[in-house]
XYZ file of C-alpha atoms in Angstrom:
722
model
C -26.896 121.972 23.998
C -23.298 121.656 22.821
C -22.415 118.120 21.757
C -18.914 116.731 21.950
C -17.106 115.829 18.727
C -17.280 112.187 19.814
C -21.078 112.375 20.010
C -21.432 114.281 16.742
C -19.322 111.800 14.770
C -21.268 108.875 16.242
C -24.571 110.525 15.272
C -23.371 111.190 11.716
C -22.267 107.597 11.198
C -25.458 106.198 12.740
C -27.674 108.481 10.630
C -25.799 107.631 7.423
C -26.015 103.908 8.221
C -29.783 104.136 8.794
C -30.383 106.140 5.617
C -28.237 103.752 3.538
C -30.264 100.765 4.745
C -33.539 102.609 4.201
C -32.756 103.595 0.605
C -31.341 100.176 -0.320
C -34.416 98.398 1.082
C -36.812 100.825 -0.579
C -35.179 100.078 -3.933
C -35.380 96.344 -3.228
C -31.638 95.844 -3.562
C -30.179 92.593 -2.367
C -27.496 92.643 0.351
C -28.021 96.195 1.656
C -25.388 95.488 4.292
C -22.748 96.220 1.610
C -23.921 99.848 1.747
C -23.629 99.615 5.520
C -20.063 98.343 5.181
C -19.177 101.352 3.026
C -20.591 103.785 5.600
C -18.768 102.045 8.441
C -15.382 102.038 6.747
C -15.261 105.572 5.298
C -16.509 107.412 8.382
C -13.619 109.456 9.783
C -13.191 112.598 11.846
C -13.201 115.186 9.031
C -14.839 115.571 5.635
C -11.499 115.511 3.851
C -10.369 112.285 5.469
C -13.718 110.651 4.786
C -13.853 111.780 1.152
C -10.299 110.607 0.522
C -11.039 107.198 1.970
C -14.379 107.054 0.132
C -12.698 107.778 -3.198
C -10.074 105.101 -2.567
C -12.781 102.602 -1.610
C -14.888 103.339 -4.687
C -11.986 103.170 -7.135
C -10.618 100.075 -5.416
C -14.040 98.431 -5.652
C -14.237 99.120 -9.382
C -10.744 97.745 -9.994
C -11.377 94.649 -7.880
C -14.677 94.144 -9.692
C -12.957 94.319 -13.083
C -10.261 91.822 -12.090
C -12.851 89.437 -10.630
C -14.931 89.544 -13.801
C -11.836 88.850 -15.893
C -10.775 85.864 -13.761
C -14.265 84.348 -13.818
C -14.517 84.839 -17.582
C -11.147 83.190 -18.207
C -11.172 80.409 -15.618
C -14.830 79.875 -14.751
C -14.510 76.091 -15.242
C -10.859 75.638 -14.140
C -10.688 76.082 -10.411
C -6.933 75.533 -10.008
C -5.803 78.126 -12.578
C -8.562 80.328 -11.150
C -7.190 80.202 -7.603
C -3.599 80.556 -8.844
C -4.322 83.824 -10.648
C -6.575 85.053 -7.839
C -3.800 84.446 -5.299
C -1.305 86.264 -7.535
C -3.613 89.293 -7.683
C -4.164 89.238 -3.916
C -0.401 88.961 -3.403
C 0.237 91.929 -5.704
C -2.344 94.022 -3.851
C -0.755 93.083 -0.532
C 2.708 94.055 -1.789
C 1.424 97.435 -2.948
C -0.615 97.871 0.213
C 2.556 97.598 2.307
C 4.030 100.602 0.482
C 3.650 104.271 1.324
C 0.901 105.332 -1.096
C -2.802 104.457 -1.355
C -2.714 101.505 1.053
C -6.496 101.454 1.444
C -7.044 101.435 -2.329
C -4.959 98.271 -2.722
C -6.594 96.661 0.310
C -10.067 97.211 -1.163
C -8.965 96.071 -4.627
C -7.755 92.802 -3.162
C -10.583 91.804 -0.879
C -13.386 93.006 -3.197
C -11.979 90.797 -5.943
C -11.934 87.849 -3.531
C -15.472 88.485 -2.281
C -16.958 88.718 -5.779
C -15.102 85.609 -6.943
C -16.279 83.577 -3.941
C -19.863 84.882 -3.948
C -20.421 84.701 -7.695
C -19.029 81.239 -8.287
C -18.472 80.023 -11.848
C -21.716 81.494 -13.190
C -20.788 84.542 -15.351
C -24.289 86.034 -15.118
C -24.284 85.766 -11.353
C -20.778 87.226 -11.306
C -21.859 90.269 -13.289
C -24.909 90.863 -11.095
C -22.856 90.463 -7.919
C -20.186 92.851 -9.160
C -22.701 95.519 -10.215
C -24.593 95.159 -6.952
C -21.379 95.536 -4.973
C -20.454 98.682 -6.902
C -23.864 100.342 -6.548
C -24.200 99.459 -2.846
C -20.708 100.803 -2.150
C -21.486 103.943 -4.123
C -24.724 104.410 -2.199
C -23.020 104.116 1.177
C -20.282 106.539 0.153
C -22.779 109.055 -1.246
C -25.013 108.970 1.828
C -22.169 109.401 4.296
C -20.591 112.179 2.205
C -23.859 114.135 2.144
C -24.415 113.660 5.871
C -20.824 114.725 6.632
C -21.146 117.824 4.434
C -24.507 119.073 5.732
C -24.526 117.890 9.352
C -21.818 119.421 11.561
C -19.298 119.671 8.722
C -15.766 119.360 10.044
C -13.102 120.644 7.675
C -9.539 119.384 7.822
C -8.090 122.788 6.973
C -8.039 124.196 10.495
C -6.472 121.041 11.900
C -4.017 120.885 9.032
C -2.865 124.467 9.491
C -2.575 123.910 13.235
C -0.514 120.762 12.618
C 1.774 122.661 10.213
C 2.306 125.414 12.774
C 2.909 122.956 15.584
C 5.435 120.993 13.534
C 7.302 124.194 12.637
C 7.378 125.225 16.309
C 8.670 121.826 17.435
C 11.405 121.755 14.786
C 12.352 125.280 15.851
C 12.665 124.160 19.475
C 14.611 121.080 18.380
C 17.050 123.274 16.456
C 17.589 125.421 19.559
C 18.121 122.328 21.712
C 20.712 120.937 19.286
C 22.478 124.294 19.018
C 22.758 124.374 22.810
C 24.166 120.844 22.775
C 26.751 121.874 20.187
C 27.773 124.762 22.458
C 27.973 122.397 25.441
C 25.039 123.868 27.389
C 22.069 121.762 26.273
C 19.887 119.090 27.869
C 20.058 115.780 26.007
C 16.814 114.550 27.617
C 14.889 117.581 26.372
C 16.358 117.151 22.892
C 15.316 113.480 22.718
C 11.792 114.360 23.842
C 11.523 117.065 21.166
C 12.850 114.641 18.540
C 10.125 112.084 19.348
C 7.498 114.834 19.323
C 8.699 116.109 15.924
C 8.430 112.624 14.407
C 4.837 112.247 15.624
C 3.822 115.704 14.409
C 5.456 115.125 11.025
C 3.353 111.977 10.591
C 0.174 113.823 11.574
C 0.982 116.697 9.193
C 1.359 114.242 6.304
C -1.962 112.559 7.109
C -3.872 115.834 7.388
C -2.361 117.212 4.177
C -4.112 114.536 2.123
C -7.365 115.178 3.987
C -7.144 118.966 3.579
C -6.616 118.577 -0.158
C -9.984 116.822 -0.260
C -12.162 119.309 1.638
C -10.351 122.647 1.310
C -10.331 124.460 -2.020
C -7.458 126.713 -0.907
C -5.215 123.789 0.063
C -6.102 121.841 -3.067
C -5.241 124.800 -5.290
C -1.777 124.982 -3.691
C -1.276 121.252 -3.258
C 1.953 121.161 -5.297
C 3.440 123.909 -3.134
C 2.301 122.146 0.047
C 3.801 118.859 -1.163
C 7.064 120.666 -1.845
C 6.949 122.156 1.647
C 6.274 118.699 3.071
C 9.409 117.339 1.377
C 11.448 120.246 2.734
C 10.155 119.627 6.258
C 11.155 115.966 6.045
C 14.605 116.934 4.776
C 14.963 119.498 7.553
C 14.254 116.819 10.161
C 16.827 114.447 8.648
C 19.445 117.198 8.400
C 18.884 118.196 12.027
C 19.518 114.588 13.066
C 22.659 114.306 10.943
C 23.913 117.562 12.406
C 23.219 116.325 15.928
C 24.978 113.024 15.224
C 28.124 114.911 14.219
C 28.579 116.398 17.702
C 30.544 113.372 18.963
C 33.536 114.396 16.852
C 33.467 117.970 18.223
C 34.107 117.027 21.848
C 37.018 118.850 23.477
C 37.067 121.410 20.646
C 36.503 125.132 21.077
C 33.776 125.410 18.455
C 33.177 129.114 19.119
C 36.835 129.849 18.414
C 36.978 127.667 15.290
C 33.733 129.135 13.893
C 33.923 132.837 14.860
C 30.483 133.781 13.542
C 28.685 130.674 14.867
C 26.591 132.756 17.288
C 25.450 135.137 14.544
C 24.938 132.266 12.099
C 22.883 130.298 14.637
C 20.844 133.383 15.497
C 20.057 133.943 11.804
C 18.762 130.382 11.387
C 16.790 130.749 14.613
C 15.265 133.988 13.294
C 14.240 132.309 10.033
C 12.544 129.422 11.826
C 10.722 131.960 13.991
C 9.549 133.840 10.882
C 8.299 130.559 9.394
C 6.230 129.949 12.545
C 4.696 133.406 12.373
C 3.933 133.173 8.662
C 2.149 129.841 9.201
C 0.084 131.724 11.806
C -0.794 134.259 9.043
C 1.462 136.987 10.441
C 3.646 139.078 8.162
C 7.411 138.747 8.291
C 9.988 141.521 8.327
C 12.175 140.835 5.289
C 13.656 138.196 3.045
C 16.461 136.255 4.755
C 19.918 137.052 3.405
C 22.324 134.275 2.500
C 24.960 133.774 5.174
C 28.207 131.827 5.361
C 29.616 129.945 8.344
C 33.172 131.287 8.509
C 36.176 129.202 9.537
C 39.165 130.541 11.449
C 41.701 129.202 8.953
C 44.691 129.654 11.236
C 43.054 127.901 14.194
C 41.730 125.091 11.989
C 45.156 124.546 10.444
C 46.568 123.739 13.879
C 44.012 120.988 14.517
C 44.729 117.269 14.088
C 43.402 115.987 10.789
C 40.511 114.017 12.272
C 39.382 117.031 14.279
C 39.433 119.017 11.042
C 37.348 116.299 9.422
C 34.793 116.281 12.270
C 34.495 120.053 12.044
C 34.055 119.860 8.258
C 31.184 117.350 8.623
C 29.352 119.458 11.209
C 29.902 122.652 9.216
C 28.556 120.947 6.083
C 25.302 120.079 7.881
C 24.970 123.633 9.198
C 25.441 125.012 5.697
C 22.792 122.602 4.484
C 20.469 123.897 7.214
C 21.129 127.417 5.964
C 19.930 126.514 2.458
C 16.950 124.526 3.790
C 15.734 127.301 6.090
C 15.862 129.813 3.237
C 13.953 127.389 0.997
C 11.358 126.813 3.716
C 11.035 130.546 4.320
C 10.339 131.211 0.660
C 7.973 128.244 0.324
C 5.842 129.431 3.252
C 5.994 133.014 1.988
C 4.596 131.857 -1.369
C 1.964 129.643 0.266
C 0.685 132.450 2.439
C 1.059 135.184 -0.191
C 3.054 137.309 2.242
C 5.743 138.621 -0.068
C 7.901 138.160 -3.132
C 10.267 135.267 -2.600
C 13.797 134.957 -3.937
C 15.187 131.971 -5.740
C 17.038 129.567 -3.480
C 18.803 126.468 -4.789
C 17.154 123.350 -3.468
C 19.092 120.377 -2.238
C 20.328 118.106 -4.967
C 17.677 115.532 -5.846
C 19.174 112.041 -5.852
C 19.041 110.181 -9.148
C 16.282 107.619 -9.415
C 17.441 104.164 -8.375
C 16.378 100.992 -10.182
C 13.366 99.149 -8.820
C 14.252 96.599 -6.166
C 11.715 94.495 -4.242
C 11.309 94.959 -0.514
C 11.850 91.580 1.243
C 9.335 92.403 3.984
C 6.643 93.354 1.482
C 7.371 90.222 -0.531
C 7.052 88.179 2.665
C 3.710 89.849 3.454
C 2.422 89.049 -0.037
C 3.585 85.429 0.216
C 1.909 85.077 3.612
C -1.448 86.316 2.279
C -1.202 83.997 -0.702
C -0.556 81.094 1.682
C -3.560 82.152 3.813
C -5.729 82.199 0.691
C -4.567 78.737 -0.386
C -5.098 77.220 3.074
C -8.598 78.739 3.255
C -9.354 77.475 -0.274
C -8.166 73.941 0.494
C -10.134 73.982 3.750
C -13.278 74.959 1.838
C -12.771 72.144 -0.693
C -11.684 69.272 1.549
C -13.475 69.964 4.853
C -17.100 68.967 4.489
C -19.699 71.476 5.708
C -17.120 73.925 7.051
C -18.876 76.685 9.070
C -19.226 79.806 6.977
C -18.742 78.053 3.647
C -17.074 80.302 1.100
C -16.968 82.995 3.788
C -13.818 81.273 5.078
C -12.043 82.445 1.935
C -13.855 85.788 1.620
C -13.109 86.842 5.209
C -9.572 85.426 5.278
C -8.484 87.791 2.530
C -9.186 91.218 4.146
C -8.110 90.106 7.634
C -5.024 88.351 6.276
C -4.018 91.364 4.168
C -4.366 93.706 7.142
C -2.353 91.501 9.504
C 0.316 90.611 6.938
C 1.135 94.287 6.466
C 1.104 94.825 10.252
C 2.960 91.712 11.479
C 3.519 93.296 14.890
C -0.212 92.806 15.630
C -0.891 89.348 17.041
C -3.951 87.394 15.965
C -4.722 86.948 19.669
C -5.528 90.656 19.843
C -8.523 90.050 17.579
C -10.314 87.513 19.777
C -11.764 89.966 22.267
C -13.243 92.490 19.770
C -14.593 89.674 17.575
C -16.183 87.821 20.500
C -17.752 90.999 21.882
C -19.068 91.992 18.457
C -20.587 88.560 17.747
C -22.347 88.507 21.123
C -23.673 92.044 20.672
C -24.941 91.575 17.111
C -26.179 88.037 17.806
C -28.262 89.227 20.743
C -29.948 91.893 18.624
C -30.533 89.447 15.768
C -32.040 86.658 17.904
C -33.989 88.508 20.589
C -34.866 91.945 19.191
C -35.191 91.833 15.399
C -38.004 89.201 15.260
C -40.178 91.627 17.242
C -39.739 94.465 14.713
C -42.514 94.826 12.138
C -41.574 97.987 10.198
C -38.564 99.958 9.102
C -39.229 102.574 11.769
C -38.334 100.040 14.448
C -35.506 98.516 12.404
C -34.088 101.948 11.567
C -34.156 102.967 15.237
C -32.330 99.772 16.185
C -29.682 100.323 13.473
C -29.230 103.929 14.595
C -28.870 103.103 18.295
C -26.560 100.128 17.692
C -24.297 102.058 15.290
C -24.228 105.085 17.600
C -23.285 102.898 20.573
C -20.426 101.184 18.735
C -19.013 104.448 17.357
C -19.351 106.243 20.688
C -17.856 103.497 22.838
C -14.963 102.811 20.456
C -14.123 106.375 19.448
C -10.508 106.439 20.646
C -7.792 105.652 18.047
C -6.484 102.766 20.180
C -9.961 101.179 20.036
C -10.037 100.976 16.243
C -10.220 97.155 16.236
C -13.346 97.230 18.385
C -14.986 99.795 16.106
C -14.120 98.007 12.860
C -15.185 94.546 13.993
C -18.184 95.923 15.869
C -19.656 97.640 12.813
C -18.608 94.946 10.327
C -20.063 92.043 12.311
C -23.171 94.012 13.236
C -24.152 94.622 9.601
C -23.055 91.107 8.625
C -24.910 89.173 11.324
C -28.213 91.049 11.216
C -28.292 90.431 7.408
C -31.142 92.861 6.753
C -33.234 92.215 3.639
C -36.818 92.832 2.493
C -37.562 89.129 2.902
C -36.097 88.743 6.357
C -35.518 85.283 7.814
C -34.045 84.314 11.147
C -31.864 81.366 12.019
C -29.680 80.723 15.018
C -27.388 78.706 12.749
C -26.386 81.828 10.815
C -25.075 83.396 14.043
C -23.421 80.147 15.091
C -21.779 79.716 11.690
C -20.432 83.270 11.814
C -19.131 82.690 15.339
C -17.426 79.436 14.288
C -16.052 81.011 11.119
C -13.537 83.186 12.920
C -11.713 80.473 14.912
C -11.050 78.727 11.595
C -9.725 81.941 10.024
C -7.643 82.813 13.075
C -6.155 79.307 13.161
C -5.086 79.620 9.519
C -3.589 83.081 10.130
C -1.843 81.933 13.314
C -0.215 79.027 11.469
C 1.044 81.250 8.660
C 2.415 83.772 11.170
C 5.248 81.310 11.955
C 6.119 80.660 8.303
C 8.990 81.076 7.655
C 10.024 83.051 10.754
C 8.837 83.481 14.324
C 6.579 86.545 14.800
C 8.045 87.318 18.221
C 9.263 90.949 18.144
C 12.680 90.150 19.640
C 13.260 87.444 17.028
C 12.206 89.844 14.282
C 14.674 92.453 15.586
C 17.494 89.885 15.561
C 16.614 88.903 11.999
C 16.491 92.513 10.799
C 19.772 93.291 12.541
C 21.383 90.507 10.543
C 20.055 92.004 7.306
C 21.195 95.478 8.337
C 24.769 94.406 8.907
C 24.897 92.199 5.808
C 23.893 95.199 3.709
C 26.440 97.347 5.539
C 29.109 94.739 4.843
C 28.290 94.696 1.135
C 28.267 98.498 0.829
C 31.627 98.590 2.611
C 33.068 95.933 0.308
C 32.298 97.905 -2.879
C 34.414 100.808 -1.603
C 37.416 98.978 -3.018
C 36.301 99.930 -6.519
C 37.825 102.923 -8.229
C 35.448 105.844 -8.846
C 35.744 105.270 -12.581
C 34.802 101.589 -12.344
C 32.028 100.745 -14.830
C 29.373 98.774 -12.949
C 27.110 96.302 -14.661
C 23.342 96.545 -14.497
C 23.216 93.628 -12.057
C 25.809 95.274 -9.793
C 23.842 98.527 -9.804
C 20.696 96.601 -8.948
C 22.393 94.806 -6.037
C 23.898 98.043 -4.784
C 20.496 99.777 -4.927
C 18.967 96.881 -2.988
C 21.493 97.107 -0.159
C 21.341 100.918 -0.105
C 17.565 100.745 0.285
C 17.935 98.095 2.998
C 20.363 100.324 4.885
C 18.039 103.330 4.595
C 14.886 101.539 5.802
C 15.894 98.798 8.237
C 16.609 101.056 11.217
C 13.035 102.373 11.070
C 11.633 98.845 10.705
C 13.674 97.682 13.690
C 12.340 100.637 15.667
C 8.744 99.640 14.827
C 9.309 96.057 16.007
C 11.215 97.247 19.090
C 8.128 99.110 20.329
C 6.321 95.765 20.681
C 9.056 93.957 22.640
C 7.847 92.877 26.071
C 11.004 93.512 28.089
C 9.406 91.992 31.198
C 9.959 88.550 29.614
C 13.588 89.342 28.742
C 15.819 89.492 31.834
C 18.706 91.896 31.358
C 16.840 94.112 28.886
C 15.102 97.409 29.577
C 13.029 99.628 27.236
C 15.704 102.335 27.511
C 18.386 99.902 26.311
C 16.283 98.918 23.302
C 15.626 102.569 22.428
C 19.346 103.351 22.684
C 20.132 100.416 20.407
C 17.688 101.677 17.766
C 19.064 105.215 18.053
C 22.580 103.862 17.558
C 21.492 102.036 14.420
C 19.971 105.216 13.014
C 23.229 107.074 13.643
C 25.161 104.297 11.893
C 22.734 104.537 8.960
C 23.351 108.271 8.578
C 27.110 107.774 8.860
C 27.173 105.076 6.180
C 25.071 107.251 3.860
C 27.375 110.230 4.437
C 30.401 108.064 3.658
C 28.975 106.965 0.316
C 27.982 110.550 -0.504
C 31.488 111.786 0.363
C 33.100 109.091 -1.783
C 31.117 110.391 -4.729
C 32.765 113.825 -4.504
C 35.976 114.775 -6.310
C 38.917 114.092 -4.010
C 42.554 115.134 -4.115
C 44.051 112.319 -6.182
C 47.487 112.593 -4.637
C 46.065 112.092 -1.126
C 43.935 109.162 -2.225
C 46.873 107.409 -3.849
C 49.177 107.922 -0.898
C 46.624 106.756 1.677
C 45.072 103.972 -0.384
C 46.638 101.166 1.684
C 45.537 102.798 4.961
C 41.960 103.200 3.776
C 42.037 99.577 2.650
C 43.094 98.508 6.154
C 40.193 100.477 7.639
C 37.745 99.025 5.131
C 38.793 95.430 5.769
C 38.573 95.923 9.543
C 35.098 97.463 9.358
C 33.954 94.892 6.813
C 35.011 92.063 9.133
C 33.198 93.780 11.988
C 29.976 94.017 9.962
C 30.313 90.349 9.002
C 30.605 89.280 12.646
C 27.717 91.523 13.675
C 25.498 90.052 10.948
C 25.942 86.661 12.620
C 25.796 87.917 16.193
C 24.576 91.467 16.993
C 26.598 91.424 20.224
C 29.848 90.188 18.643
C 32.833 91.994 20.084
C 33.090 94.497 22.915
C 33.045 98.251 22.847
C 36.523 98.451 24.323
C 38.029 96.167 21.697
C 36.247 98.063 18.924
C 37.576 101.319 20.335
C 41.153 100.064 20.569
C 41.203 98.565 17.078
C 39.633 101.545 15.340
C 41.700 104.053 17.307
C 44.879 102.286 16.223
C 43.837 102.534 12.578
C 42.781 106.169 12.922
C 45.977 107.189 14.733
C 48.067 105.511 12.055
C 46.005 107.184 9.335
C 46.413 110.575 11.018
C 50.198 110.122 11.154
C 50.298 109.040 7.498
C 48.289 112.110 6.506
C 50.762 114.402 8.261
C 53.628 112.743 6.426
C 51.836 112.981 3.080
C 50.808 116.618 3.493
C 54.357 117.592 4.500
C 55.602 116.164 1.196
C 53.065 118.007 -0.982
C 54.289 121.384 -2.300
C 52.247 124.436 -1.359
C 49.482 125.258 -3.818
C 49.247 121.769 -5.287
C 46.058 121.022 -3.348
C 42.979 123.068 -4.262
C 40.691 124.312 -1.487
C 37.738 122.323 -2.840
C 39.729 119.102 -3.145
C 41.078 119.485 0.350
C 37.617 120.287 1.740
C 36.103 117.224 0.034
C 38.889 115.063 1.363
C 38.257 116.215 4.926
C 34.563 115.465 4.468
C 35.546 111.960 3.360
C 37.886 111.567 6.316
C 35.158 112.768 8.679
C 32.750 110.247 7.190
C 35.237 107.435 7.799
C 35.634 108.524 11.388
C 31.870 108.929 11.771
C 31.269 105.304 10.758
C 33.961 104.213 13.215
C 32.438 106.207 16.076
C 28.938 104.933 15.251
C 30.186 101.332 15.329
C 31.766 101.882 18.726
C 28.551 103.488 19.999
C 26.470 100.562 18.734
C 28.812 98.079 20.406
C 28.323 99.950 23.674
C 24.524 99.786 23.434
C 24.541 96.135 22.311
C 26.902 95.162 25.109
C 24.385 96.328 27.741
C 21.721 93.854 26.543
C 21.510 90.205 27.575
C 20.956 88.640 24.154
C 20.672 85.084 25.482
C 17.035 85.541 26.505
C 16.226 86.932 23.046
C 17.204 83.637 21.424
C 15.500 81.297 23.887
C 12.391 79.433 22.815
C 9.281 80.173 24.843
C 5.524 80.021 24.563
C 3.951 83.384 23.809
């Protein structure tokens, strides 16, 4: 009989859970449900994913244990300094958890520290015993599940990882073809957008499976540095494809094939390389090393173009040349990874210099929210007599609060159904079935069947809340021990514990801002345009201006805000219920987010172009005109930071077109006055890149105004009950 993967994974988790309880009880360990917790939380689809999560849980447990022991030793008799330093540690863990690396490690480090501190109390001996017990129970659960996963239906991540790598390469190849067709005026924008969304999803899956494959595949682990390098190149390829696509607006009404005579051959060469990369990832040999190729300009035809058309062409050509270098680098990286030939050295893209550390406001807000949750739970425990759950109010508030604070889009109301169902299920088993069991054979069978049922019924990724709360409350409520006692009050206290926790979390969700997605988008839009305004204002400085450390820090903060806010807005936008917002459709919101991403790329390109060496004579002659543009755009950003719908697309278009037409005329006058040979080719090329970046920002602003003007923002600002 062939079992489905869903059934096999449920059996493995149920078997590991039963064995963990059996061993813990046979060794007369207290609180064997901690081993059950470990099994429940590290069980994932493949060995690599499970081992990675198990390692993070074990190391996080040890770190949290060490911090808890230190706090109890230092402040065992001073509860206020104790809770202050505990809240600081929980806040730090939450801040780190909201980052991009080792989120689960920081989550475990935080809540394990809180659990040990609350369970141990001020008694140092009890604290040490509790900490050691927690570590050995967690280690037992991890060991049991790892052995079961290795010997029973082992599922390696390598096959899935290699399939994900191949699928991502194929999708990016198709996306390149779709964008090339759009550049030539024959593409389908709907198909391109669909491929873009698919590439983003597959890139995320590839990154997840890479970490898992490093854990359960010797071959992948041996080449992990090369795979990480390939991962960075894939990310850069996706960003470059989007920047290239965003440059098409400036190429309208231009005969690109005439201006770039070898575009067809150049495009075919890049297409051939991407095809070779696909085949190599499928373990097929390639024909030969890709030769370097240059995208040639028809100098005579380009010379006849208006200056802004030259600039638009220069920007698009720059991105294509960057794609040429990236595809050669990817080709050689995959060739090395697969051992399919001798690669040639290809210069990688320039690595940006490391920026100074700047805090992320959203991560700081998440940390502050968890600290507030901890303090409210602590004060409730102290000042509310006989609160249901006792110290569990604090212990359970920490992990739930940390999870929700780093995922503010998830409403606390979404937790009521899985918690209620889990309490009823586990409570029924505890009250009506467990008193009738007289040996571990019956208890083990019950644990196996209950765990299997939860894992089988909640196997889908979208049902993760049901699985987590189902397993956690099952092992918590049944409270298995060698000296088993039964009390309805324990179930009732657990049931009443969660409304208290949810009330605390719900209150903090509105401090200091409303958690409604549309309000969050409005708030983030304001931050986006304030950062854009600041980065535009510093363009007045001369390239040789010596910035202070504080100015560099502020500039790094706003640059990071600009780079990350569009993605954050897109995450919140997915949770907007447009049915409650008359005059707003999902398509309008998606277009708004896409426009913000284009504006982000354009602003980044402008700052990159300003860092290049320009023709000094052109800069000096056009300084006043660039200043006029900067002041106009700066004022626009300032108005948009206060009102995202400020101004109309038509007025933006008229104002910016007037500035650009005047700038174009001034450039013609200036170039006519410059003697032949005074401008170097590189200086002139850099200047046209700069000019194209200015125009790109202008076009992106006009595009955003068009998307924003289609939305009825009044309903977004209205107060309403969720």
